[in-house]
Coordinates of C-alpha atoms in Angstrom, one line a residue:
M1 CA -3.2 44.9 29.9
K2 CA -6.5 43.6 28.8
I3 CA -5.4 43.1 25.1
K4 CA -2.4 41.0 26.4
R5 CA -4.7 39.0 28.6
R6 CA -6.8 38.4 25.6
N7 CA -4.3 37.4 23.2
T8 CA -2.7 35.0 26.0
F9 CA -6.2 33.2 26.1
C10 CA -6.4 33.2 22.4
V11 CA -2.9 31.5 22.3
K12 CA -3.9 29.0 25.0
R13 CA -7.1 28.1 23.1
Y14 CA -5.3 27.7 19.9
V15 CA -2.9 25.3 21.6
F16 CA -5.6 23.4 23.3
T17 CA -7.3 22.9 19.9
L18 CA -4.4 21.8 18.1
L19 CA -3.5 19.3 20.9
L20 CA -7.2 18.0 20.9
S21 CA -7.0 17.5 16.9
L22 CA -3.8 15.7 17.1
F23 CA -5.2 13.5 20.0
T24 CA -8.3 13.0 17.8
L25 CA -6.1 11.8 14.7
V26 CA -4.0 9.7 17.0
N27 CA -7.2 8.1 18.5
V28 CA -9.0 7.6 15.0
W29 CA -5.4 6.0 13.6
A30 CA -5.4 3.7 16.8
Q31 CA -8.9 2.5 16.3
R32 CA -7.9 0.0 13.5
R33 CA -4.9 -2.2 13.3
E34 CA -3.6 -4.6 10.4
I35 CA -3.4 -8.6 11.0
S36 CA -1.8 -10.7 8.5
G37 CA -1.1 -14.6 8.6
V38 CA -1.4 -17.9 6.7
V39 CA -4.2 -20.4 6.8
K40 CA -3.3 -23.9 6.0
E41 CA -5.0 -27.2 5.3
P42 CA -4.1 -30.2 7.7
S43 CA -1.6 -31.3 4.7
G44 CA 0.5 -28.2 5.1
Q45 CA -1.0 -26.6 1.8
G46 CA -2.2 -23.1 1.8
A47 CA -5.9 -22.8 1.9
I48 CA -7.0 -20.7 -1.0
A49 CA -9.9 -18.5 -0.8
A50 CA -10.6 -19.3 2.8
T51 CA -12.6 -16.7 4.5
V52 CA -11.2 -14.6 7.3
Q53 CA -13.8 -12.5 8.9
V54 CA -14.1 -10.5 12.3
K55 CA -16.7 -12.3 14.5
G56 CA -20.0 -10.5 14.7
T57 CA -19.3 -8.0 12.1
T58 CA -19.0 -7.9 8.0
I59 CA -15.5 -7.2 8.0
G60 CA -13.6 -9.9 6.1
T61 CA -11.2 -11.1 3.5
V62 CA -10.1 -14.1 1.7
T63 CA -6.6 -15.9 1.6
D64 CA -4.7 -15.7 -1.8
N65 CA -3.2 -18.7 -3.6
N66 CA -0.7 -19.6 -1.0
G67 CA -3.0 -19.1 1.9
N68 CA -1.9 -15.7 3.0
Y69 CA -4.0 -13.0 4.2
T70 CA -4.1 -9.5 5.5
I71 CA -7.1 -7.8 7.2
S72 CA -7.7 -4.2 9.0
V73 CA -9.6 -4.9 12.1
P74 CA -11.2 -2.5 14.8
A75 CA -9.3 -1.8 18.0
D76 CA -11.8 -3.6 19.9
A77 CA -11.8 -6.7 17.7
K78 CA -11.6 -9.9 19.9
V79 CA -12.0 -12.9 17.6
L80 CA -11.1 -13.9 13.9
V81 CA -13.4 -16.7 12.3
I82 CA -11.9 -18.7 9.7
K83 CA -14.1 -20.7 7.5
Y84 CA -13.2 -23.2 4.7
Y85 CA -15.1 -25.9 3.0
G86 CA -14.5 -29.5 4.2
M87 CA -12.9 -28.2 7.5
H88 CA -14.4 -26.9 11.0
D89 CA -14.7 -23.3 11.3
E90 CA -12.1 -21.8 13.5
E91 CA -12.4 -19.1 16.0
V92 CA -8.9 -17.5 17.0
P93 CA -8.4 -14.8 19.6
I94 CA -6.7 -12.0 18.3
R95 CA -3.4 -11.7 19.9
G96 CA -0.7 -9.6 18.3
N97 CA -0.5 -8.6 14.6
R98 CA 0.2 -12.2 13.1
I99 CA -2.1 -15.1 13.3
D100 CA -1.5 -18.6 11.6
V101 CA -4.0 -21.2 11.4
V102 CA -3.9 -24.7 10.7
L103 CA -7.4 -26.0 9.8
R104 CA -9.0 -29.4 11.1
E105 CA -11.0 -31.5 8.8
D106 CA -14.8 -31.8 9.5
T107 CA -15.5 -35.5 10.1
K108 CA -19.3 -35.1 8.9
V109 CA -18.1 -33.7 5.4
L110 CA -15.7 -37.0 5.3
E111 CA -18.9 -39.3 5.1
D112 CA -19.8 -37.5 1.9
V113 CA -19.8 -39.6 -1.3
V114 CA -18.0 -37.6 -4.1
V115 CA -17.1 -38.5 -7.5
V116 CA -13.4 -38.9 -8.5
G117 CA -11.6 -40.1 -11.6
Y118 CA -12.1 -43.8 -11.0
G119 CA -15.6 -43.6 -10.0
T120 CA -17.2 -42.6 -6.6
S121 CA -15.7 -42.8 -3.2
N122 CA -16.1 -41.5 0.5
R123 CA -14.3 -38.4 1.1
R124 CA -12.5 -40.0 4.1
D125 CA -10.8 -42.5 1.9
L126 CA -9.2 -39.8 -0.4
T127 CA -5.6 -38.9 -0.1
G128 CA -6.1 -35.3 -1.7
P129 CA -8.9 -32.9 -1.1
I130 CA -11.9 -32.6 -3.1
A131 CA -13.9 -29.4 -3.6
S132 CA -17.7 -30.3 -4.0
V133 CA -21.1 -28.4 -4.1
D134 CA -24.4 -30.3 -4.4
A135 CA -27.7 -29.4 -6.0
K136 CA -29.2 -27.9 -2.9
K137 CA -26.6 -24.9 -3.2
L138 CA -27.0 -24.6 -6.9
Q139 CA -30.8 -24.7 -7.5
D140 CA -31.8 -21.4 -5.9
I141 CA -29.0 -19.3 -7.8
P142 CA -30.5 -17.4 -10.7
V143 CA -27.6 -17.6 -13.1
A144 CA -27.5 -18.7 -16.5
S145 CA -24.8 -21.2 -16.6
A146 CA -22.9 -23.7 -14.2
A147 CA -19.7 -21.9 -14.5
E148 CA -21.3 -18.9 -12.8
A149 CA -23.1 -20.8 -10.3
M150 CA -19.7 -22.0 -9.1
A151 CA -18.6 -18.5 -8.1
G152 CA -17.8 -18.4 -4.5
K153 CA -19.1 -21.8 -3.7
L154 CA -15.9 -24.0 -4.2
A155 CA -12.6 -23.7 -2.0
G156 CA -9.7 -23.4 -4.3
V157 CA -11.7 -22.6 -7.3
Q158 CA -11.5 -19.2 -8.7
V159 CA -14.4 -18.0 -11.2
T160 CA -14.1 -14.8 -12.9
T161 CA -15.9 -13.2 -15.7
T162 CA -13.9 -11.3 -18.3
E163 CA -16.5 -8.6 -19.0
G164 CA -20.1 -7.4 -18.6
S165 CA -21.2 -8.5 -21.7
P166 CA -24.0 -11.2 -21.8
D167 CA -21.8 -14.0 -23.6
A168 CA -18.5 -12.8 -21.8
D169 CA -15.9 -15.7 -21.2
I170 CA -16.0 -17.1 -17.8
K171 CA -12.4 -18.2 -16.7
I172 CA -12.2 -21.2 -14.1
R173 CA -8.9 -21.7 -12.4
V174 CA -8.2 -24.3 -9.9
R175 CA -5.6 -23.5 -7.1
G176 CA -4.4 -20.6 -9.3
G177 CA -2.6 -20.7 -12.8
G178 CA 0.2 -22.9 -13.4
S179 CA 1.7 -21.4 -16.6
I180 CA 2.3 -17.8 -18.0
T181 CA 1.8 -18.6 -21.6
G182 CA -0.1 -21.8 -21.9
D183 CA -3.8 -22.3 -21.3
N184 CA -4.6 -22.9 -17.4
S185 CA -8.3 -24.1 -18.1
P186 CA -9.3 -27.2 -16.3
L187 CA -10.5 -30.5 -17.8
Y188 CA -14.5 -30.5 -17.8
I189 CA -16.3 -34.0 -17.5
V190 CA -19.8 -34.2 -17.8
D191 CA -21.5 -37.5 -16.8
G192 CA -18.3 -39.4 -17.5
F193 CA -17.3 -37.5 -20.8
P194 CA -14.8 -34.8 -21.6
V195 CA -16.3 -31.8 -23.0
N196 CA -15.1 -28.1 -24.1
S197 CA -17.3 -26.2 -21.8
I198 CA -19.9 -26.4 -19.2
A199 CA -21.3 -22.7 -19.9
D200 CA -24.3 -24.2 -21.6
I201 CA -25.4 -26.5 -18.7
P202 CA -28.2 -24.7 -16.6
P203 CA -27.7 -24.8 -12.8
A204 CA -31.1 -26.5 -12.5
N205 CA -30.0 -29.6 -14.3
I206 CA -27.0 -30.2 -12.1
K207 CA -27.0 -32.9 -9.3
S208 CA -23.4 -32.1 -8.3
I209 CA -20.0 -30.6 -9.0
D210 CA -16.8 -32.0 -7.8
V211 CA -13.3 -30.6 -8.3
L212 CA -10.2 -32.7 -8.4
K213 CA -7.1 -30.7 -7.5
Y214 CA -4.1 -33.1 -7.0
A215 CA -2.2 -35.7 -8.9
S216 CA -3.6 -38.7 -6.9
S217 CA -7.0 -37.9 -8.0
T218 CA -6.3 -36.7 -11.7
A219 CA -3.9 -39.4 -12.6
I220 CA -6.5 -41.2 -14.9
Y221 CA -6.7 -38.2 -17.0
G222 CA -2.8 -37.6 -17.7
A223 CA -1.5 -34.3 -18.7
R224 CA -5.4 -33.2 -19.4
G225 CA -5.9 -33.1 -15.8
A226 CA -2.6 -31.1 -15.0
N227 CA -4.8 -27.7 -14.3
G228 CA -7.4 -29.7 -12.4
V229 CA -10.6 -31.6 -13.3
I230 CA -14.1 -30.1 -12.8
I231 CA -16.6 -33.1 -12.8
V232 CA -20.2 -32.4 -13.3
T233 CA -23.0 -34.7 -12.7
T234 CA -26.5 -34.2 -14.1
N235 CA -29.8 -35.1 -12.5
D236 CA -30.5 -38.8 -12.8
A237 CA -33.5 -40.5 -14.4
K238 CA -36.0 -41.4 -11.8
D239 CA -38.5 -44.4 -11.2
G240 CA -42.0 -43.9 -10.7
K241 CA -44.8 -42.1 -12.1
I242 CA -44.3 -39.3 -14.6
S243 CA -43.9 -36.0 -12.8
V244 CA -43.7 -32.4 -14.1
S245 CA -42.3 -29.4 -12.4
Y246 CA -41.3 -25.9 -13.1
N247 CA -38.9 -23.6 -11.9
G248 CA -38.5 -19.8 -12.8
S249 CA -36.8 -16.6 -11.7
Y250 CA -37.0 -13.0 -12.6
G251 CA -34.7 -10.2 -12.0
F252 CA -33.6 -6.8 -12.6
K253 CA -30.0 -5.1 -12.9
R254 CA -28.8 -1.5 -13.2
I255 CA -25.3 -0.2 -13.3
A256 CA -24.1 0.1 -9.8
K257 CA -21.8 3.3 -10.1
T258 CA -20.7 5.8 -13.0
L259 CA -17.7 8.2 -12.9
P260 CA -18.4 11.9 -12.5
V261 CA -18.1 13.9 -15.5
L262 CA -18.2 17.7 -16.4
N263 CA -21.6 19.3 -17.1
S264 CA -22.2 21.9 -20.3
Y265 CA -20.8 25.0 -18.2
D266 CA -17.9 23.2 -16.9
F267 CA -17.0 21.8 -20.0
A268 CA -17.4 25.3 -21.8
K269 CA -15.3 27.0 -19.3
W270 CA -12.5 24.3 -19.5
Q271 CA -12.4 24.9 -23.2
Y272 CA -12.1 28.6 -22.9
E273 CA -9.3 28.5 -20.5
L274 CA -7.5 25.9 -22.7
A275 CA -8.2 28.2 -25.7
T276 CA -6.6 31.0 -23.7
L277 CA -3.7 28.9 -22.9
Q278 CA -2.9 27.8 -26.5
N279 CA -3.2 31.4 -27.5
K280 CA -0.4 32.5 -25.2
V281 CA 1.7 29.9 -26.8
D282 CA 1.4 30.3 -30.5
D283 CA -1.6 32.7 -31.0
Q284 CA -3.3 30.5 -33.4
Y285 CA -6.1 29.1 -31.5
T286 CA -9.6 31.0 -31.1
P287 CA -12.3 29.6 -28.9
F288 CA -15.6 28.7 -30.6
F289 CA -17.8 29.0 -27.2
G290 CA -18.1 32.8 -27.5
V291 CA -16.7 35.7 -25.3
Y292 CA -16.3 34.7 -21.6
D293 CA -19.1 36.9 -20.4
D294 CA -21.5 34.7 -22.4
M295 CA -20.8 31.5 -20.6
D296 CA -23.6 31.7 -18.5
I297 CA -25.8 30.5 -21.3
Y298 CA -24.2 26.9 -21.1
K299 CA -25.9 26.6 -17.5
N300 CA -29.1 26.1 -19.3
I301 CA -27.8 23.5 -22.0
K302 CA -28.2 19.9 -21.2
A303 CA -25.2 18.0 -21.4
S304 CA -25.0 14.3 -22.5
N305 CA -24.0 11.8 -19.9
W306 CA -22.8 9.0 -22.2
Q307 CA -22.4 6.5 -19.5
N308 CA -26.2 6.6 -18.7
D309 CA -26.8 6.7 -22.5
I310 CA -24.7 3.4 -23.2
Y311 CA -25.1 1.6 -19.9
G312 CA -28.2 3.1 -18.3
N313 CA -30.6 0.6 -19.6
T314 CA -32.6 -1.7 -16.7
G315 CA -31.6 -5.1 -17.6
T316 CA -33.5 -8.2 -16.9
T317 CA -33.1 -11.7 -16.4
F318 CA -35.9 -14.2 -17.1
I319 CA -35.2 -17.7 -16.5
N320 CA -37.6 -20.5 -17.1
S321 CA -36.8 -24.5 -16.3
L322 CA -39.5 -27.3 -17.1
F323 CA -38.7 -30.9 -16.0
V324 CA -40.4 -34.1 -16.8
S325 CA -39.3 -37.4 -15.4
G326 CA -40.7 -40.9 -14.6
G327 CA -40.6 -44.6 -15.8
S328 CA -40.3 -47.9 -14.2
D329 CA -37.4 -50.2 -12.7
I330 CA -36.6 -51.2 -16.3
V331 CA -36.6 -47.8 -18.2
N332 CA -36.6 -44.3 -16.8
F333 CA -36.0 -41.0 -18.0
N334 CA -35.3 -37.3 -17.2
L335 CA -36.2 -34.4 -19.4
N336 CA -35.4 -30.8 -18.8
Y337 CA -36.0 -27.8 -21.0
T338 CA -34.7 -24.3 -19.8
R339 CA -35.0 -21.0 -21.5
N340 CA -32.9 -18.0 -20.5
D341 CA -33.6 -14.5 -21.8
D342 CA -31.0 -11.7 -20.8
K343 CA -31.5 -7.8 -21.5
A344 CA -28.2 -6.3 -20.7
I345 CA -27.6 -2.8 -19.4
M346 CA -25.6 -1.9 -22.3
Y347 CA -27.3 -0.4 -25.3
G348 CA -27.6 -2.9 -28.0
S349 CA -26.8 -6.0 -26.1
N350 CA -29.1 -9.0 -25.5
Y351 CA -28.6 -12.6 -24.8
S352 CA -31.0 -15.7 -25.0
R353 CA -30.4 -19.6 -24.8
D354 CA -32.6 -22.6 -25.2
N355 CA -31.3 -25.8 -23.4
I356 CA -32.9 -29.1 -23.8
N357 CA -31.3 -32.1 -21.7
F358 CA -32.5 -35.8 -21.9
K359 CA -31.2 -38.6 -19.8
M360 CA -32.4 -42.2 -20.0
N361 CA -31.5 -45.3 -18.1
A362 CA -32.3 -49.0 -19.0
K363 CA -32.1 -52.2 -17.5
P364 CA -33.7 -54.6 -19.5
L365 CA -31.8 -57.7 -18.0
K366 CA -30.2 -58.5 -14.6
W367 CA -26.7 -58.3 -16.0
L368 CA -27.0 -55.6 -18.8
R369 CA -27.4 -51.9 -18.2
M370 CA -27.8 -49.0 -20.9
N371 CA -27.5 -45.3 -20.4
F372 CA -28.1 -42.5 -23.2
N373 CA -27.6 -38.6 -22.5
A374 CA -28.4 -36.0 -25.1
R375 CA -27.8 -32.1 -24.5
Y376 CA -28.5 -29.5 -27.2
S377 CA -28.1 -25.7 -26.8
D378 CA -29.2 -22.8 -28.9
R379 CA -27.4 -19.5 -28.0
R380 CA -28.1 -16.1 -29.5
V381 CA -26.0 -13.1 -28.6
T382 CA -26.3 -9.5 -29.7
G383 CA -23.9 -6.8 -29.1
A384 CA -20.0 -6.9 -29.1
G385 CA -19.4 -5.9 -25.2
A386 CA -18.0 -3.1 -23.6
N387 CA -14.2 -3.9 -24.3
D388 CA -14.4 -4.7 -28.2
Q389 CA -13.9 -1.6 -29.9
N390 CA -12.3 -2.6 -33.1
A391 CA -9.6 -5.1 -34.5
L392 CA -7.0 -2.6 -33.7
E393 CA -7.7 -2.2 -30.0
K394 CA -4.6 -2.7 -28.2
S395 CA -6.1 -2.8 -24.6
T396 CA -9.1 -2.2 -22.6
Q397 CA -8.3 1.5 -22.4
D398 CA -9.2 1.6 -26.1
S399 CA -12.8 0.4 -25.3
R400 CA -16.1 2.0 -25.4
L401 CA -15.9 2.7 -21.8
K402 CA -13.1 5.2 -22.4
H403 CA -15.4 7.2 -25.1
T404 CA -18.5 7.1 -22.5
V405 CA -16.5 8.8 -20.0
I406 CA -14.2 11.5 -21.9
Y407 CA -16.3 12.1 -24.9
A408 CA -17.5 15.6 -25.2
P409 CA -21.0 16.3 -23.6
I410 CA -21.8 18.9 -26.0
S411 CA -21.2 19.6 -29.7
V412 CA -17.5 20.2 -30.5
V413 CA -17.4 19.9 -34.2
D414 CA -15.5 23.2 -34.6
L415 CA -12.9 21.9 -32.0
T416 CA -12.5 18.5 -33.6
A417 CA -11.5 20.1 -36.8
I418 CA -8.6 22.3 -35.2
Y419 CA -7.1 19.7 -32.8
T420 CA -4.9 17.0 -34.5
D421 CA -4.3 13.3 -33.0
D422 CA -0.8 14.6 -31.7
D423 CA -2.2 17.3 -29.6
E424 CA -1.8 16.5 -25.7
L425 CA -4.3 19.0 -24.4
L426 CA -7.5 17.4 -25.7
Q427 CA -7.8 13.9 -27.9
T428 CA -11.4 14.8 -29.1
G429 CA -10.2 14.0 -32.4
S430 CA -9.4 10.4 -31.6
L431 CA -12.6 9.8 -29.8
Y432 CA -15.9 8.2 -31.5
P433 CA -19.4 9.2 -30.7
P434 CA -20.3 6.5 -28.1
R435 CA -23.8 5.2 -29.5
K436 CA -22.3 5.6 -33.1
S437 CA -19.3 3.2 -31.9
V438 CA -21.7 0.7 -30.8
D439 CA -23.8 0.7 -33.9
D440 CA -21.1 0.4 -36.2
N441 CA -19.6 -2.5 -34.2
Y442 CA -23.1 -4.3 -34.3
K443 CA -22.4 -8.0 -33.9
Y444 CA -24.8 -11.1 -33.9
R445 CA -23.5 -14.7 -32.9
S446 CA -25.6 -17.7 -32.9
T447 CA -24.2 -20.9 -31.7
Q448 CA -25.6 -24.4 -31.5
N449 CA -24.1 -27.2 -29.4
T450 CA -25.0 -31.0 -29.4
N451 CA -23.6 -33.6 -27.1
L452 CA -24.5 -37.1 -27.2
N453 CA -23.0 -39.9 -25.1
G454 CA -23.9 -43.3 -23.6
Y455 CA -22.6 -46.6 -22.6
V456 CA -23.5 -50.2 -22.4
Q457 CA -22.5 -52.4 -19.4
V458 CA -22.5 -56.0 -19.0
E459 CA -21.8 -57.9 -15.9
L460 CA -20.0 -61.0 -17.1
I461 CA -19.6 -62.3 -13.6
K462 CA -20.2 -61.3 -10.1
N463 CA -18.1 -58.0 -9.4
M464 CA -16.8 -58.0 -12.9
L465 CA -18.2 -55.6 -15.3
L466 CA -17.2 -54.8 -18.7
R467 CA -18.3 -51.3 -20.0
S468 CA -18.3 -49.4 -23.5
E469 CA -18.6 -45.9 -23.8
I470 CA -19.2 -43.6 -26.8
G471 CA -19.5 -40.0 -27.2
L472 CA -20.2 -36.9 -29.6
D473 CA -19.5 -33.4 -29.1
N474 CA -20.4 -31.1 -31.8

């Protein structure tokens, strides 16, 4: 009878534990729920890259190209906060699993003066929205170019870096891409003149960036403005005594995370098991790691983690900017020199750039105004990047990153002589030693860009101006 009672007690305890576990799982599952919806501008257009966040937490997401969003929130979440440049922050109570929001324009922002295709205008007078960012938000960002400084600062503008190399292309898309096969790059206008790129303009020399999105604001540029127009205004020349200022920043960078790889013992053990399997198939494979009883010797052999070898450098970024400005009410000027030194985390990759920017305004007569701008950049890049393995590369899977992850951690010379490229068990024969791959694909690139532009403006009669412009982009 005692044994029966004990068994009964054990069964009851088992059932109780099972029910408690199920209750815990259900409770954990119920602690979060998924909410979706759409965020729209007052015009009815979907708000691209609007921020949707749970109030009082760091839980958040951004909307897609159509303004749609999906967010997983805690069960006790009460309010969602939606933020979008040029609009009021909206706090919406969480009721149900779908929340749609129509934003309201911020009247204070509507008083801002922005640059449009035809000159300047108050934001409240525009028929289409324009995204803007001024110098105050750019001057403290320690990045190398204007394109990088725009990341996350302009609503409806997506800025992505193609890879991690120092001179990686930066793709800018205004309200998403409009073509599958064509070029989706926007038109760049710097101080009134079209240029091919804004990558050589240091953020410290920028006064404002305005992005035109719709036909009403891009019409003056015709088909060139179909993918949006990014207008960059550099710092103006200033009147007064000559002043000199300096701005510098220094930073470090390390790889954030690496993939786990086999150590020497596990790799040798795997090879032994692989050889045993192959012997069972055709009896032609012999392991080169000795007998199984001697496997412990590989516990004392140091393995090569090629990820740390290739991407384990401590990168540094050093940016120096020197500004000189001054003049009178007749002639004034602004001169800026910027030096960027970037040591990448990847072995054999470095980047440096020198920028000189000069801007002069002259008003010798009441009815005559002249302007001259000059920009020069000298860029030098060492290293081919993480994804440029060779001319036969078919995808990013055939990249140096693949070799650093799956290349053998110890010597496998004998094994590579036996395996063929068609072998499905181990593709060691098709891999390259990671450091040798970098050395064999060494690249050095030197690029000099010169941009000159200016205009002469004559006031023929009151409120009637004649203006002639000329520019050179080399």
